Every structure is written in structure tokens, then in C-alpha cells.
PDB file of C-alpha atoms in Angstrom:
ATOM      1  CA  UNK A   1      87.176 -77.495  50.993  1.00 42.00           C
ATOM      2  CA  UNK A   2      85.237 -75.267  53.372  1.00 45.00           C
ATOM      3  CA  UNK A   3      87.433 -73.990  56.142  1.00 46.00           C
ATOM      4  CA  UNK A   4      85.539 -71.870  58.522  1.00 48.00           C
ATOM      5  CA  UNK A   5      87.310 -68.462  58.951  1.00 50.00           C
ATOM      6  CA  UNK A   6      90.293 -69.818  56.956  1.00 53.00           C
ATOM      7  CA  UNK A   7      90.989 -72.477  59.586  1.00 52.00           C
ATOM      8  CA  UNK A   8      89.088 -75.497  60.983  1.00 62.00           C
ATOM      9  CA  UNK A   9      86.670 -74.551  63.689  1.00 85.00           C
ATOM     10  CA  UNK A  10      83.925 -76.269  65.740  1.00 89.00           C
ATOM     11  CA  UNK A  11      80.407 -77.092  64.350  1.00 93.00           C
ATOM     12  CA  UNK A  12      77.543 -77.561  66.688  1.00 94.00           C
ATOM     13  CA  UNK A  13      74.025 -78.790  65.582  1.00 95.00           C
ATOM     14  CA  UNK A  14      71.191 -78.665  68.108  1.00 95.00           C
ATOM     15  CA  UNK A  15      68.309 -78.294  65.745  1.00 95.00           C
ATOM     16  CA  UNK A  16      67.530 -77.390  62.131  1.00 95.00           C
ATOM     17  CA  UNK A  17      69.724 -78.751  59.139  1.00 95.00           C
ATOM     18  CA  UNK A  18      73.156 -78.316  57.961  1.00 94.00           C
ATOM     19  CA  UNK A  19      73.201 -79.042  54.295  1.00 93.00           C
ATOM     20  CA  UNK A  20      76.686 -79.955  53.062  1.00 93.00           C
ATOM     21  CA  UNK A  21      77.244 -80.951  49.506  1.00 93.00           C
ATOM     22  CA  UNK A  22      80.895 -80.078  49.185  1.00 91.00           C
ATOM     23  CA  UNK A  23      84.035 -80.715  51.240  1.00 91.00           C
ATOM     24  CA  UNK A  24      83.826 -79.488  54.783  1.00 88.00           C
ATOM     25  CA  UNK A  25      86.634 -79.783  57.505  1.00 91.00           C
ATOM     26  CA  UNK A  26      86.307 -78.834  61.151  1.00 93.00           C
ATOM     27  CA  UNK A  27      88.379 -79.395  64.313  1.00 93.00           C
ATOM     28  CA  UNK A  28      85.568 -80.528  66.511  1.00 96.00           C
ATOM     29  CA  UNK A  29      81.905 -81.446  66.161  1.00 96.00           C
ATOM     30  CA  UNK A  30      78.926 -81.494  68.599  1.00 97.00           C
ATOM     31  CA  UNK A  31      75.463 -82.783  67.521  1.00 97.00           C
ATOM     32  CA  UNK A  32      72.704 -82.939  70.132  1.00 96.00           C
ATOM     33  CA  UNK A  33      69.777 -82.689  67.665  1.00 97.00           C
ATOM     34  CA  UNK A  34      68.884 -81.552  64.338  1.00 97.00           C
ATOM     35  CA  UNK A  35      70.183 -82.980  61.007  1.00 97.00           C
ATOM     36  CA  UNK A  36      73.353 -83.176  59.016  1.00 96.00           C
ATOM     37  CA  UNK A  37      72.352 -83.686  55.313  1.00 96.00           C
ATOM     38  CA  UNK A  38      73.730 -83.578  51.864  1.00 96.00           C
ATOM     39  CA  UNK A  39      76.007 -85.528  49.449  1.00 96.00           C
ATOM     40  CA  UNK A  40      79.309 -83.968  50.559  1.00 95.00           C
ATOM     41  CA  UNK A  41      81.959 -85.019  53.071  1.00 96.00           C
ATOM     42  CA  UNK A  42      82.268 -83.664  56.614  1.00 95.00           C
ATOM     43  CA  UNK A  43      85.719 -84.400  58.009  1.00 95.00           C
ATOM     44  CA  UNK A  44      86.337 -83.920  61.839  1.00 96.00           C
ATOM     45  CA  UNK A  45      90.044 -83.880  62.790  1.00 95.00           C
ATOM     46  CA  UNK A  46      89.424 -83.724  66.583  1.00 96.00           C
ATOM     47  CA  UNK A  47      86.803 -84.689  69.104  1.00 97.00           C
ATOM     48  CA  UNK A  48      83.290 -85.411  67.919  1.00 98.00           C
ATOM     49  CA  UNK A  49      80.309 -85.608  70.458  1.00 98.00           C
ATOM     50  CA  UNK A  50      77.079 -87.157  69.479  1.00 98.00           C
ATOM     51  CA  UNK A  51      74.140 -87.087  71.982  1.00 97.00           C
ATOM     52  CA  UNK A  52      71.291 -86.876  69.392  1.00 96.00           C
ATOM     53  CA  UNK A  53      70.220 -85.925  65.966  1.00 97.00           C
ATOM     54  CA  UNK A  54      70.376 -87.588  62.478  1.00 97.00           C
ATOM     55  CA  UNK A  55      73.000 -87.639  59.722  1.00 98.00           C
ATOM     56  CA  UNK A  56      71.374 -88.354  56.502  1.00 97.00           C
ATOM     57  CA  UNK A  57      71.864 -88.019  52.545  1.00 97.00           C
ATOM     58  CA  UNK A  58      74.390 -89.837  50.390  1.00 97.00           C
ATOM     59  CA  UNK A  59      77.477 -88.042  52.040  1.00 97.00           C
ATOM     60  CA  UNK A  60      80.169 -89.136  54.291  1.00 98.00           C
ATOM     61  CA  UNK A  61      80.935 -88.284  57.973  1.00 98.00           C
ATOM     62  CA  UNK A  62      84.641 -88.920  58.455  1.00 98.00           C
ATOM     63  CA  UNK A  63      85.726 -88.853  62.192  1.00 98.00           C
ATOM     64  CA  UNK A  64      89.486 -89.018  62.219  1.00 98.00           C
ATOM     65  CA  UNK A  65      89.490 -87.974  66.025  1.00 98.00           C
ATOM     66  CA  UNK A  66      87.891 -89.576  68.939  1.00 98.00           C
ATOM     67  CA  UNK A  67      84.104 -89.794  69.088  1.00 98.00           C
ATOM     68  CA  UNK A  68      81.866 -89.814  72.209  1.00 98.00           C
ATOM     69  CA  UNK A  69      78.368 -91.230  71.919  1.00 98.00           C
ATOM     70  CA  UNK A  70      76.521 -90.690  75.115  1.00 97.00           C
ATOM     71  CA  UNK A  71      73.161 -89.888  76.769  1.00 94.00           C
ATOM     72  CA  UNK A  72      69.737 -91.463  76.756  1.00 95.00           C
ATOM     73  CA  UNK A  73      68.640 -89.988  73.349  1.00 92.00           C
ATOM     74  CA  UNK A  74      68.733 -91.618  70.066  1.00 92.00           C
ATOM     75  CA  UNK A  75      70.903 -90.607  67.103  1.00 94.00           C
ATOM     76  CA  UNK A  76      70.695 -92.207  63.630  1.00 96.00           C
ATOM     77  CA  UNK A  77      72.264 -92.576  60.099  1.00 96.00           C
ATOM     78  CA  UNK A  78      69.840 -92.590  57.147  1.00 94.00           C
ATOM     79  CA  UNK A  79      69.490 -91.964  53.438  1.00 92.00           C
ATOM     80  CA  UNK A  80      72.566 -93.891  52.425  1.00 94.00           C
ATOM     81  CA  UNK A  81      74.914 -91.997  54.561  1.00 97.00           C
ATOM     82  CA  UNK A  82      78.444 -93.408  55.478  1.00 98.00           C
ATOM     83  CA  UNK A  83      79.906 -92.701  58.689  1.00 98.00           C
ATOM     84  CA  UNK A  84      83.700 -93.626  59.291  1.00 98.00           C
ATOM     85  CA  UNK A  85      85.292 -93.829  62.615  1.00 98.00           C
ATOM     86  CA  UNK A  86      89.200 -93.972  62.671  1.00 98.00           C
ATOM     87  CA  UNK A  87      90.256 -93.339  66.342  1.00 98.00           C
ATOM     88  CA  UNK A  88      88.683 -94.247  69.540  1.00 98.00           C
ATOM     89  CA  UNK A  89      84.792 -94.304  69.868  1.00 98.00           C
ATOM     90  CA  UNK A  90      83.228 -94.582  73.248  1.00 98.00           C
ATOM     91  CA  UNK A  91      79.662 -95.481  73.192  1.00 98.00           C
ATOM     92  CA  UNK A  92      78.373 -95.475  76.792  1.00 97.00           C
ATOM     93  CA  UNK A  93      76.760 -93.670  79.607  1.00 94.00           C
ATOM     94  CA  UNK A  94      72.971 -94.557  79.210  1.00 96.00           C
ATOM     95  CA  UNK A  95      70.953 -94.675  82.549  1.00 95.00           C
ATOM     96  CA  UNK A  96      67.868 -96.630  81.350  1.00 96.00           C
ATOM     97  CA  UNK A  97      66.895 -99.568  79.032  1.00 96.00           C
ATOM     98  CA  UNK A  98      67.090 -98.660  75.383  1.00 94.00           C
ATOM     99  CA  UNK A  99      68.779 -95.318  76.062  1.00 96.00           C
ATOM    100  CA  UNK A 100      71.648 -94.218  73.881  1.00 97.00           C
ATOM    101  CA  UNK A 101      70.381 -96.352  70.945  1.00 96.00           C
ATOM    102  CA  UNK A 102      71.929 -95.721  67.564  1.00 96.00           C
ATOM    103  CA  UNK A 103      69.653 -96.347  64.651  1.00 94.00           C
ATOM    104  CA  UNK A 104      70.925 -97.143  61.092  1.00 93.00           C
ATOM    105  CA  UNK A 105      68.144 -96.677  58.662  1.00 90.00           C
ATOM    106  CA  UNK A 106      67.836 -97.607  54.879  1.00 88.00           C
ATOM    107  CA  UNK A 107      71.197 -98.216  53.080  1.00 92.00           C
ATOM    108  CA  UNK A 108      73.370 -96.234  55.649  1.00 96.00           C
ATOM    109  CA  UNK A 109      76.846 -97.773  56.521  1.00 96.00           C
ATOM    110  CA  UNK A 110      78.964 -97.401  59.481  1.00 97.00           C
ATOM    111  CA  UNK A 111      82.541 -98.285  59.170  1.00 98.00           C
ATOM    112  CA  UNK A 112      84.821 -98.750  62.236  1.00 98.00           C
ATOM    113  CA  UNK A 113      88.606 -98.732  61.511  1.00 98.00           C
ATOM    114  CA  UNK A 114      89.586 -97.738  64.991  1.00 98.00           C
ATOM    115  CA  UNK A 115      88.599 -98.798  68.425  1.00 98.00           C
ATOM    116  CA  UNK A 116      84.795 -98.936  69.243  1.00 98.00           C
ATOM    117  CA  UNK A 117      84.229 -99.211  73.094  1.00 98.00           C
ATOM    118  CA  UNK A 118      80.675-100.342  73.801  1.00 98.00           C
ATOM    119  CA  UNK A 119      80.360 -99.616  77.526  1.00 98.00           C
ATOM    120  CA  UNK A 120      76.667 -98.886  78.119  1.00 97.00           C
ATOM    121  CA  UNK A 121      75.408 -99.966  81.487  1.00 96.00           C
ATOM    122  CA  UNK A 122      71.814-100.759  80.311  1.00 97.00           C
ATOM    123  CA  UNK A 123      70.601-102.788  77.394  1.00 97.00           C
ATOM    124  CA  UNK A 124      70.399-100.793  74.063  1.00 96.00           C
ATOM    125  CA  UNK A 125      70.711-101.362  70.269  1.00 94.00           C
ATOM    126  CA  UNK A 126      72.790-100.578  67.309  1.00 92.00           C
ATOM    127  CA  UNK A 127      71.306-100.429  63.863  1.00 86.00           C
ATOM    128  CA  UNK A 128      67.783-100.833  64.869  1.00 78.00           C
ATOM    129  CA  UNK A 129      66.330 -98.722  62.050  1.00 70.00           C
ATOM    130  CA  UNK A 130      64.046 -98.936  59.142  1.00 70.00           C
ATOM    131  CA  UNK A 131      64.502-101.189  56.106  1.00 72.00           C
ATOM    132  CA  UNK A 132      67.378-101.221  53.470  1.00 80.00           C
ATOM    133  CA  UNK A 133      70.822-102.982  53.512  1.00 85.00           C
ATOM    134  CA  UNK A 134      72.216-101.206  56.535  1.00 90.00           C
ATOM    135  CA  UNK A 135      75.611-102.352  57.550  1.00 94.00           C
ATOM    136  CA  UNK A 136      78.231-102.090  60.271  1.00 96.00           C
ATOM    137  CA  UNK A 137      81.653-102.925  58.971  1.00 97.00           C
ATOM    138  CA  UNK A 138      84.375-103.580  61.676  1.00 98.00           C
ATOM    139  CA  UNK A 139      88.001-103.628  60.316  1.00 98.00           C
ATOM    140  CA  UNK A 140      89.299-102.457  63.751  1.00 98.00           C
ATOM    141  CA  UNK A 141      88.433-103.458  67.264  1.00 98.00           C
ATOM    142  CA  UNK A 142      84.902-103.621  68.770  1.00 98.00           C
ATOM    143  CA  UNK A 143      85.059-103.966  72.481  1.00 98.00           C
ATOM    144  CA  UNK A 144      81.819-104.853  74.298  1.00 98.00           C
ATOM    145  CA  UNK A 145      82.060-104.737  78.125  1.00 97.00           C
ATOM    146  CA  UNK A 146      79.848-104.757  81.136  1.00 95.00           C
ATOM    147  CA  UNK A 147      76.656-106.662  82.171  1.00 96.00           C
ATOM    148  CA  UNK A 148      74.147-105.236  79.617  1.00 97.00           C
ATOM    149  CA  UNK A 149      72.923-106.538  76.186  1.00 96.00           C
ATOM    150  CA  UNK A 150      73.577-104.783  72.967  1.00 96.00           C
ATOM    151  CA  UNK A 151      71.306-105.893  70.173  1.00 92.00           C
ATOM    152  CA  UNK A 152      72.993-105.307  66.726  1.00 92.00           C
ATOM    153  CA  UNK A 153      70.178-105.308  64.381  1.00 87.00           C
ATOM    154  CA  UNK A 154      72.077-104.756  61.074  1.00 89.00           C
ATOM    155  CA  UNK A 155      74.610-106.736  59.111  1.00 90.00           C
ATOM    156  CA  UNK A 156      77.821-106.919  61.136  1.00 93.00           C
ATOM    157  CA  UNK A 157      80.873-107.849  58.967  1.00 96.00           C
ATOM    158  CA  UNK A 158      83.907-108.348  61.133  1.00 97.00           C
ATOM    159  CA  UNK A 159      87.321-108.555  59.479  1.00 97.00           C
ATOM    160  CA  UNK A 160      89.066-107.135  62.520  1.00 98.00           C
ATOM    161  CA  UNK A 161      88.531-108.139  66.199  1.00 98.00           C
ATOM    162  CA  UNK A 162      85.361-108.293  68.458  1.00 98.00           C
ATOM    163  CA  UNK A 163      85.942-108.695  72.100  1.00 98.00           C
ATOM    164  CA  UNK A 164      83.141-109.443  74.631  1.00 98.00           C
ATOM    165  CA  UNK A 165      83.791-109.226  78.411  1.00 97.00           C
ATOM    166  CA  UNK A 166      81.867-109.047  81.601  1.00 96.00           C
ATOM    167  CA  UNK A 167      78.585-110.884  82.098  1.00 96.00           C
ATOM    168  CA  UNK A 168      76.576-109.148  79.282  1.00 96.00           C
ATOM    169  CA  UNK A 169      75.737-110.214  75.688  1.00 96.00           C
ATOM    170  CA  UNK A 170      76.591-108.944  72.309  1.00 96.00           C
ATOM    171  CA  UNK A 171      73.750-110.123  69.913  1.00 92.00           C
ATOM    172  CA  UNK A 172      74.584-110.032  66.208  1.00 90.00           C
ATOM    173  CA  UNK A 173      70.977-110.411  65.132  1.00 81.00           C
ATOM    174  CA  UNK A 174      71.693-110.464  61.453  1.00 69.00           C
ATOM    175  CA  UNK A 175      68.530-108.893  59.827  1.00 68.00           C
ATOM    176  CA  UNK A 176      70.526-108.839  56.532  1.00 75.00           C
ATOM    177  CA  UNK A 177      73.294-111.188  55.304  1.00 85.00           C
ATOM    178  CA  UNK A 178      76.807-110.655  56.744  1.00 89.00           C
ATOM    179  CA  UNK A 179      80.305-112.223  56.414  1.00 90.00           C
ATOM    180  CA  UNK A 180      82.999-112.385  59.021  1.00 93.00           C
ATOM    181  CA  UNK A 181      86.700-113.479  58.643  1.00 93.00           C
ATOM    182  CA  UNK A 182      88.125-111.912  61.786  1.00 95.00           C
ATOM    183  CA  UNK A 183      88.571-112.772  65.301  1.00 96.00           C
ATOM    184  CA  UNK A 184      85.845-113.024  68.191  1.00 97.00           C
ATOM    185  CA  UNK A 185      87.124-113.035  71.776  1.00 97.00           C
ATOM    186  CA  UNK A 186      84.495-114.152  74.192  1.00 97.00           C
ATOM    187  CA  UNK A 187      85.576-113.690  77.889  1.00 97.00           C
ATOM    188  CA  UNK A 188      84.433-115.870  80.749  1.00 96.00           C
ATOM    189  CA  UNK A 189      80.743-115.234  81.821  1.00 96.00           C
ATOM    190  CA  UNK A 190      80.059-113.300  78.565  1.00 97.00           C
ATOM    191  CA  UNK A 191      77.936-114.316  75.606  1.00 96.00           C
ATOM    192  CA  UNK A 192      78.286-113.642  71.865  1.00 94.00           C
ATOM    193  CA  UNK A 193      75.129-114.484  69.993  1.00 90.00           C
ATOM    194  CA  UNK A 194      74.118-114.765  66.363  1.00 86.00           C
ATOM    195  CA  UNK A 195      70.363-114.403  65.506  1.00 74.00           C
ATOM    196  CA  UNK A 196      69.018-113.994  69.094  1.00 58.00           C
ATOM    197  CA  UNK A 197      66.270-111.366  69.001  1.00 57.00           C
ATOM    198  CA  UNK A 198      66.432-111.271  65.176  1.00 52.00           C
ATOM    199  CA  UNK A 199      63.220-110.040  63.565  1.00 53.00           C
ATOM    200  CA  UNK A 200      63.880-110.511  59.864  1.00 54.00           C
ATOM    201  CA  UNK A 201      65.966-113.466  58.536  1.00 59.00           C
ATOM    202  CA  UNK A 202      69.645-112.979  57.451  1.00 73.00           C
ATOM    203  CA  UNK A 203      72.576-115.448  56.877  1.00 80.00           C
ATOM    204  CA  UNK A 204      75.647-114.983  58.953  1.00 84.00           C
ATOM    205  CA  UNK A 205      78.693-116.371  57.109  1.00 87.00           C
ATOM    206  CA  UNK A 206      81.621-117.242  59.367  1.00 89.00           C
ATOM    207  CA  UNK A 207      84.614-117.955  57.119  1.00 91.00           C
ATOM    208  CA  UNK A 208      87.722-119.290  58.849  1.00 91.00           C
ATOM    209  CA  UNK A 209      86.988-116.965  61.931  1.00 93.00           C
ATOM    210  CA  UNK A 210      88.966-117.315  65.028  1.00 92.00           C
ATOM    211  CA  UNK A 211      87.199-117.720  68.343  1.00 94.00           C
ATOM    212  CA  UNK A 212      89.103-117.232  71.690  1.00 94.00           C
ATOM    213  CA  UNK A 213      88.088-117.069  75.306  1.00 96.00           C
ATOM    214  CA  UNK A 214      85.983-119.460  77.376  1.00 95.00           C
ATOM    215  CA  UNK A 215      82.439-117.546  77.259  1.00 96.00           C
ATOM    216  CA  UNK A 216      79.418-118.872  75.508  1.00 95.00           C
ATOM    217  CA  UNK A 217      78.970-118.694  71.767  1.00 93.00           C
ATOM    218  CA  UNK A 218      75.169-118.873  71.242  1.00 89.00           C
ATOM    219  CA  UNK A 219      73.590-119.593  67.783  1.00 82.00           C
ATOM    220  CA  UNK A 220      69.831-118.895  68.129  1.00 76.00           C
ATOM    221  CA  UNK A 221      67.087-118.402  65.732  1.00 62.00           C
ATOM    222  CA  UNK A 222      64.164-118.974  68.119  1.00 57.00           C
ATOM    223  CA  UNK A 223      62.594-115.695  67.659  1.00 55.00           C
ATOM    224  CA  UNK A 224      60.721-114.717  64.657  1.00 51.00           C
ATOM    225  CA  UNK A 225      62.800-114.344  61.572  1.00 54.00           C
ATOM    226  CA  UNK A 226      66.095-115.158  63.491  1.00 52.00           C
ATOM    227  CA  UNK A 227      69.160-115.544  61.355  1.00 56.00           C
ATOM    228  CA  UNK A 228      70.876-118.646  60.167  1.00 72.00           C
ATOM    229  CA  UNK A 229      74.627-119.315  60.265  1.00 78.00           C
ATOM    230  CA  UNK A 230      77.019-120.815  57.656  1.00 79.00           C
ATOM    231  CA  UNK A 231      80.494-121.847  58.627  1.00 82.00           C
ATOM    232  CA  UNK A 232      83.366-122.152  56.263  1.00 87.00           C
ATOM    233  CA  UNK A 233      86.651-123.765  57.108  1.00 86.00           C
ATOM    234  CA  UNK A 234      87.686-125.083  60.647  1.00 81.00           C
ATOM    235  CA  UNK A 235      86.275-123.338  63.573  1.00 81.00           C
ATOM    236  CA  UNK A 236      87.094-124.099  67.238  1.00 84.00           C
ATOM    237  CA  UNK A 237      85.793-122.516  70.512  1.00 88.00           C
ATOM    238  CA  UNK A 238      87.134-123.503  74.025  1.00 87.00           C
ATOM    239  CA  UNK A 239      83.991-122.217  75.766  1.00 90.00           C
ATOM    240  CA  UNK A 240      80.308-123.238  75.536  1.00 90.00           C
ATOM    241  CA  UNK A 241      78.660-123.628  72.149  1.00 86.00           C
ATOM    242  CA  UNK A 242      74.846-123.320  72.480  1.00 86.00           C
ATOM    243  CA  UNK A 243      72.486-123.997  69.338  1.00 80.00           C
ATOM    244  CA  UNK A 244      68.747-123.314  69.409  1.00 73.00           C
ATOM    245  CA  UNK A 245      66.204-123.476  66.517  1.00 66.00           C
ATOM    246  CA  UNK A 246      68.659-122.780  63.721  1.00 58.00           C
ATOM    247  CA  UNK A 247      69.900-124.044  60.438  1.00 57.00           C
ATOM    248  CA  UNK A 248      73.696-124.484  60.737  1.00 58.00           C
ATOM    249  CA  UNK A 249      75.303-125.172  57.306  1.00 60.00           C
TER     250      UNK A 249
END
């Protein structure tokens, strides 16, 4: 591994490219622009702050400490990169519609094994990138709160817990196939949707998932290419179930 000065330090990228093809461990990471590239593994043991920039290549970004994703800029994963979050990730603080978006391009993968807090005050998107089999895997907890809409334009595989609260909506648009076996908690006044605003078809398989809460579960393929939904096993929901222009298997 590369230890800066013999011990983990802070790396900051504002422009240019940091090419990492080995093992690289730092105590803190700050990216406001530029690019992290390469086939190696970057491990961050402490706080990581992401306000912009791109992470690309076939390598891995391993965030073992907390991650703060903020601002109105766009950051992205591309080129088959894998990003792992293991602690608490706070994604919030945008001040306008589509601000603080997080693009996932090509075959990049984002794995959340910790707690992901989606707290943006204005509508935004996760995974709205270009082509490929881009994936968000949630094995931990994904909390969507507030009054805004989050469009997840990638496969969203939930084997952990997803919680939606406030009066906003979490839209799992499913532009590629996904499978979930975990728990979805939909609070009063909030909406969890599959397929709404989708622009390329995907099949969302819900296999023996657990739904809780009294909010609205919306299955909607009314837009061009919206996804279909397949259910496996027995599913129940105490809130409202709304179905629009969709094939429910």
C-alpha cells in the first residue's frame, strides 16, 4: 500500500487526474473536481467529502468512514468503478432542482453497507448517467427524508432497509433489471414508486419483500420505457397501492 509520508494523510482533488493503480490508504479525502482514475483501490479511513468530480477506471473507492455529499454540483462514477460506503453517508444540501446529482455511468457500481441519508431539499437524481449496467446495491439502510423527489435511474437492489419519510417521493425508476428481498418502510404522506419517470425499460423483481408504514406504494410505467414489476411470494402493504400503465406479474 501507499502511505503518504509513512502514515495516512488527506488527499484533495480539485482538478486534474490522480491515477491510482495500486493500494492507496488515506485518513481523509476531499474531491471538488477533477478525476480519480485507475485500477487500484483507494481506502479512506476517515471523513470523505464529495462536492464534485469524477471517479473512473476499474478500481475501487472504499469509504470506511463517514461520507458527506453536498453542494449543487454533479459528481459521477464511471468506467466500471466500484464505490463502497460502510459508515454514514449524508447526501444533502442542494439549493435548486437537479442540484447535487450523482451520476452513475456505464458499468459502475455503488454499494451501500452503512447508512445512506438522502436529505436533499430539492428534487435531484441518483444514477442518471450514460448506458451500461449501472447498479446501486443497498445492503444497509437507505433513508429518504423531506419533501423533495429523488429519481434513482439505475438498478436498485435492496437486501437491507429502505425508509421513506416526509411528503416527498423516492422513485426507483429501474432502467435496468433489479431484484429486492429486503424491507421498504413508507411513512405517512410519503411515496415509494417503481417505474415512475423511467426512460428505458427494466424489470423490478420484489421477492418476499416486507412493506411497512401507511404511505403510498406507486407502480407506474406511464412514461416512456417505464419499468415493469414482478412479485414473488406474499406481499402486503397497509397503505395505498396505486398501479398505472404497468405489467404486474
